[in-house]
PDB file of C-alpha atoms in Angstrom:
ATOM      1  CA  UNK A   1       5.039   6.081   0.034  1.00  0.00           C
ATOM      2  CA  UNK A   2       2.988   3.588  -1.858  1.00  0.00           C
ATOM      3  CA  UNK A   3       0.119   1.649  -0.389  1.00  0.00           C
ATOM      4  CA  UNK A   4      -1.581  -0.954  -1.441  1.00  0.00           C
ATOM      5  CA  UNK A   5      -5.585  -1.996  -0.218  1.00  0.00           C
ATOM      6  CA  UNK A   6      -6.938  -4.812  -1.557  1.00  0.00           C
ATOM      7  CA  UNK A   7     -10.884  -5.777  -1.801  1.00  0.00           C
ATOM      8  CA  UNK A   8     -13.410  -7.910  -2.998  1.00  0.00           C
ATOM      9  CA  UNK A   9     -12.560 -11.559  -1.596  1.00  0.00           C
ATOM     10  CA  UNK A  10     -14.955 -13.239   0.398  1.00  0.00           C
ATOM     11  CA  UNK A  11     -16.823 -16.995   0.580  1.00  0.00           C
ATOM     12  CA  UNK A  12     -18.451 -18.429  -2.344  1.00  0.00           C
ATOM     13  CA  UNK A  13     -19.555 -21.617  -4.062  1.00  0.00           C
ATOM     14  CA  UNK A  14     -17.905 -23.398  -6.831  1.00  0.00           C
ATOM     15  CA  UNK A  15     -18.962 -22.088 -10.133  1.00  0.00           C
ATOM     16  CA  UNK A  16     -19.193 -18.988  -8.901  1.00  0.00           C
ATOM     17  CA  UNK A  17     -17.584 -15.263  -9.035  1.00  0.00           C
ATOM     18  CA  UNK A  18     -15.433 -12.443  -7.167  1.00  0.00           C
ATOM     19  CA  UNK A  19     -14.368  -9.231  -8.479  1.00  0.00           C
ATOM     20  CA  UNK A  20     -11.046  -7.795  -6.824  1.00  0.00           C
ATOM     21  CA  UNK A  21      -9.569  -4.473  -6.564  1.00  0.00           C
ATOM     22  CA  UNK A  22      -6.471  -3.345  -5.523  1.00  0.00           C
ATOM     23  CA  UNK A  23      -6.401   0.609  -4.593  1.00  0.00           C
ATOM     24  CA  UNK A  24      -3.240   2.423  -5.191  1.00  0.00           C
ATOM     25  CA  UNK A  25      -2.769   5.369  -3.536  1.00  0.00           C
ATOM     26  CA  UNK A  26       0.630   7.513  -2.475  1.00  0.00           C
ATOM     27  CA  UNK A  27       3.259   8.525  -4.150  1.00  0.00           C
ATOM     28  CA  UNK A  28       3.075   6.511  -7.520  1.00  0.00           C
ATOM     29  CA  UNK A  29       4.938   6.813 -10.500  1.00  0.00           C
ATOM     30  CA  UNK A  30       2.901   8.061 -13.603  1.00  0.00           C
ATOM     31  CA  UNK A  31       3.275   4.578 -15.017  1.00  0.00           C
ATOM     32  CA  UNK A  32       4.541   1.429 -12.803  1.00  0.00           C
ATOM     33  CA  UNK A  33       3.897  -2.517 -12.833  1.00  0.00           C
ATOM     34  CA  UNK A  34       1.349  -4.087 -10.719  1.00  0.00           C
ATOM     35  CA  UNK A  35       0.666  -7.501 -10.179  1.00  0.00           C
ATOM     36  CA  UNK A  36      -1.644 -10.046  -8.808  1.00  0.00           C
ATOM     37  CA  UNK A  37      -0.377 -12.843  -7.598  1.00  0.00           C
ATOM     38  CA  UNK A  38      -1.966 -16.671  -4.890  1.00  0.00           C
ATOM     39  CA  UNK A  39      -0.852 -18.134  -2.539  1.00  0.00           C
ATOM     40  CA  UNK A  40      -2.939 -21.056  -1.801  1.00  0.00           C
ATOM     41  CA  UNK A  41      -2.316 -23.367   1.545  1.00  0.00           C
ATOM     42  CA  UNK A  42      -0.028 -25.729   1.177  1.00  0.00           C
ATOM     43  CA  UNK A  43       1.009 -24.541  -2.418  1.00  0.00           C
ATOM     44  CA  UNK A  44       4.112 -21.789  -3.760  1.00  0.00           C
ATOM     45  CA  UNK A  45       2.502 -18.454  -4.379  1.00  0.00           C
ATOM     46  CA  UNK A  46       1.931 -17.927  -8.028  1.00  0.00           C
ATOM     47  CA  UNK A  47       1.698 -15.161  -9.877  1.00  0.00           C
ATOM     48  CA  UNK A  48      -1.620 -14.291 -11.899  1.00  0.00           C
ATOM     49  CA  UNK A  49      -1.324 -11.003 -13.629  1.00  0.00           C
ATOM     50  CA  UNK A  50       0.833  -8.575 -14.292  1.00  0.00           C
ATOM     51  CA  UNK A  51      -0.095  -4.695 -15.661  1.00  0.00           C
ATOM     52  CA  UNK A  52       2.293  -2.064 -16.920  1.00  0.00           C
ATOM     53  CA  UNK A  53      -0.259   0.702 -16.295  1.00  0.00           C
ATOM     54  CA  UNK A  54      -1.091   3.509 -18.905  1.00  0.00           C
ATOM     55  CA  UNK A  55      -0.774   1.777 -22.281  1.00  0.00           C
ATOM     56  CA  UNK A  56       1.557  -0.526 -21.348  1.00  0.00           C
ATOM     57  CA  UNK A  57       1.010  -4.377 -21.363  1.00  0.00           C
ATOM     58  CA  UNK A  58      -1.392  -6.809 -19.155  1.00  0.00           C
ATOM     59  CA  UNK A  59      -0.076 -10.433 -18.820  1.00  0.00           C
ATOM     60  CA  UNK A  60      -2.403 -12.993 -17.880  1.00  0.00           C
ATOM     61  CA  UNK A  61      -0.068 -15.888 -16.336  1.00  0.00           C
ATOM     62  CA  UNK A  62      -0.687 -19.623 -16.416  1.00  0.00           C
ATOM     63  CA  UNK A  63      -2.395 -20.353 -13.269  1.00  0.00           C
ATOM     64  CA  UNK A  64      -5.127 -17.111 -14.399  1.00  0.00           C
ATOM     65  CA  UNK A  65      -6.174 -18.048 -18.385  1.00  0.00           C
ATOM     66  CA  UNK A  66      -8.946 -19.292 -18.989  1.00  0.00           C
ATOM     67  CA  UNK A  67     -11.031 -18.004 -15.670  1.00  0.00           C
ATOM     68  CA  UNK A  68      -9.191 -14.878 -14.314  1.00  0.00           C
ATOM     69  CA  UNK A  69      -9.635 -11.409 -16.469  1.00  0.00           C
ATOM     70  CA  UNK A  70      -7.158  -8.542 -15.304  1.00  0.00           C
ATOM     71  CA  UNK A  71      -8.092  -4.904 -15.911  1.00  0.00           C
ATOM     72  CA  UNK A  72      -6.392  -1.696 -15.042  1.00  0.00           C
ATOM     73  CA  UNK A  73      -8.278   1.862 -14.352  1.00  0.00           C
ATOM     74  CA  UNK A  74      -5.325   3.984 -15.195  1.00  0.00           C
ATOM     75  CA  UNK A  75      -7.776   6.937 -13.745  1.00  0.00           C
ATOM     76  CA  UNK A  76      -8.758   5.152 -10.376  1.00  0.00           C
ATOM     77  CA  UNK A  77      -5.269   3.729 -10.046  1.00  0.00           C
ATOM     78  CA  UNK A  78      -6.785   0.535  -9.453  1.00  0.00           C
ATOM     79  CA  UNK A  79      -5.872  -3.085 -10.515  1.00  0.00           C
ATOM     80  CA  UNK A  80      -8.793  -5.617 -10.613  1.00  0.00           C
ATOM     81  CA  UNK A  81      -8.945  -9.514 -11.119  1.00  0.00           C
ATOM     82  CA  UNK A  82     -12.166 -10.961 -12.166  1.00  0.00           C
ATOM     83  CA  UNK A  83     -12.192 -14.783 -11.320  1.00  0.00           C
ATOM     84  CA  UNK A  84     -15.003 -16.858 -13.159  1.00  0.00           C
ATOM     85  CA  UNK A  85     -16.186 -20.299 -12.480  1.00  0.00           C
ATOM     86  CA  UNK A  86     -13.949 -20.416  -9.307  1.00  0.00           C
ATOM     87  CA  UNK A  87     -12.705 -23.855  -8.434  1.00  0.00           C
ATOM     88  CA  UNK A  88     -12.193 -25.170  -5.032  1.00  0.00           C
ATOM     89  CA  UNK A  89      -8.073 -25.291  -5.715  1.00  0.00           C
ATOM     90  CA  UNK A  90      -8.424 -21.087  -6.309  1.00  0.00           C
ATOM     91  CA  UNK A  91      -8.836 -20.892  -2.310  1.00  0.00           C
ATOM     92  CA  UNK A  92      -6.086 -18.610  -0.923  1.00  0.00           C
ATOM     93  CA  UNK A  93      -4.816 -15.091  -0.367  1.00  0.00           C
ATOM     94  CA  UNK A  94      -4.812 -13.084  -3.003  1.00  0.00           C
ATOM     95  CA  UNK A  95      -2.397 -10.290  -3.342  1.00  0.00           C
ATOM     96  CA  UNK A  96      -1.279  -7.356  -5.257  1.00  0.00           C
ATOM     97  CA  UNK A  97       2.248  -5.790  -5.658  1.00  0.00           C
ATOM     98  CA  UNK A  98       3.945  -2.778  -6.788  1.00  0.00           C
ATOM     99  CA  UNK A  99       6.627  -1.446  -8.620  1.00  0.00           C
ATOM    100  CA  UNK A 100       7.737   1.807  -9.757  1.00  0.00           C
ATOM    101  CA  UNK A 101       8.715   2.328 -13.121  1.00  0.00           C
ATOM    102  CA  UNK A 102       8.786  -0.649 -16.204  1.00  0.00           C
ATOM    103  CA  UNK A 103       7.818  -4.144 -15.238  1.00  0.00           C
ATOM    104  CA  UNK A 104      11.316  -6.559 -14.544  1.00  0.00           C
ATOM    105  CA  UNK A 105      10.648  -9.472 -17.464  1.00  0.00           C
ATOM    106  CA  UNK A 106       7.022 -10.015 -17.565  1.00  0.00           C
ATOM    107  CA  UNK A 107       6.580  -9.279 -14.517  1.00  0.00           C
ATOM    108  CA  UNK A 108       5.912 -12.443 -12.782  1.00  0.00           C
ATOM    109  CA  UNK A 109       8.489 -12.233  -9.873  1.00  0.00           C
ATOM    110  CA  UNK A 110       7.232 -12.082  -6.346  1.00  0.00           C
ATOM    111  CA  UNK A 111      10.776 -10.807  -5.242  1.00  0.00           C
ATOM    112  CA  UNK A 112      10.798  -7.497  -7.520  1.00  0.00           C
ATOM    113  CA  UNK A 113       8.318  -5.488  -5.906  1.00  0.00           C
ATOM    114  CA  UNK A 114       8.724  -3.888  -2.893  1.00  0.00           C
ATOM    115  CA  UNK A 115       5.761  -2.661  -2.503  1.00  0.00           C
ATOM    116  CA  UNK A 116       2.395  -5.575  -1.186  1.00  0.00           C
ATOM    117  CA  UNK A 117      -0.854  -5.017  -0.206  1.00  0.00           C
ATOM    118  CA  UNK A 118      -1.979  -7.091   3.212  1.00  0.00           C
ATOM    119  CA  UNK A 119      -4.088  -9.395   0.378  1.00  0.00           C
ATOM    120  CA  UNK A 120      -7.668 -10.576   0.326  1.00  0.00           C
ATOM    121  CA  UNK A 121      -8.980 -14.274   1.184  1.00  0.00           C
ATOM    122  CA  UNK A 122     -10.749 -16.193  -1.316  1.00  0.00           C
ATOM    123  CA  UNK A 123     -12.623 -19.091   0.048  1.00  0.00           C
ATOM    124  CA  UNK A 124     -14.408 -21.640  -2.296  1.00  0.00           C
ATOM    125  CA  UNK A 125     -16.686 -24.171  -1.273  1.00  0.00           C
ATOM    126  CA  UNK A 126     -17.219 -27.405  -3.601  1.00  0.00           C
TER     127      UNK A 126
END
């Protein structure tokens, strides 16, 4: 099995910064998708990021550019989203996801993986 820990949310001002990991550990494939993805109250999750790990591709959706950097350690097996000049409307839980094998499109779709961390509560104060 697959499992998912997530890290790095907490409290913090506008303007200011978070750094969050997602841990992979289990039985991964050598190469797999893995996405971020918000859900913010009263809003539809969105996805964020998307990785297809070990040369693949990183995609940086529409509610991320701009702000939001995603990395992968192919080494660490770990997925990271650094959010910049965080805005009061980037309050939620963020989440990561996983799926074995190639990503499904660009990987943007909540539905494909089967695999979701518990997530990790951003809070930002204006």
């Amino acid at each position: 099995q697959v499992r998912l820990v997530e890290s790095g949310g907490g409290s913090v001002q506008a303007g200011g910064s978070l750094r969050l990991s997602c841990a992979v550990s289990g039985n991964t494939d050598s190469r797999y998708c893995i996405a971020w993805f918000r859900k913010a109250p009263q809003k539809n999750r969105e996805a964020l990021a998307s990785v297809w790990t070990n040369g693949g591709f990183t995609n940086l959706f529409e509610a991320a550019k701009g702000r939001f950097t995603a990395s992968h350690d192919d080494a660490k097996n770990t997925l990271y989203l650094q959010l910049d000049n965080l805005k009061s409307e980037d309050t939620g839980m963020y989440t990561c996801a996983y799926s074995a094998g190639y990503c499904y499109g660009d990987g943007r779709l909540w539905e494909y993986y089967k695999v979701r961390g518990q997530g990790t509560l951003v809070t930002v104060s204006s």
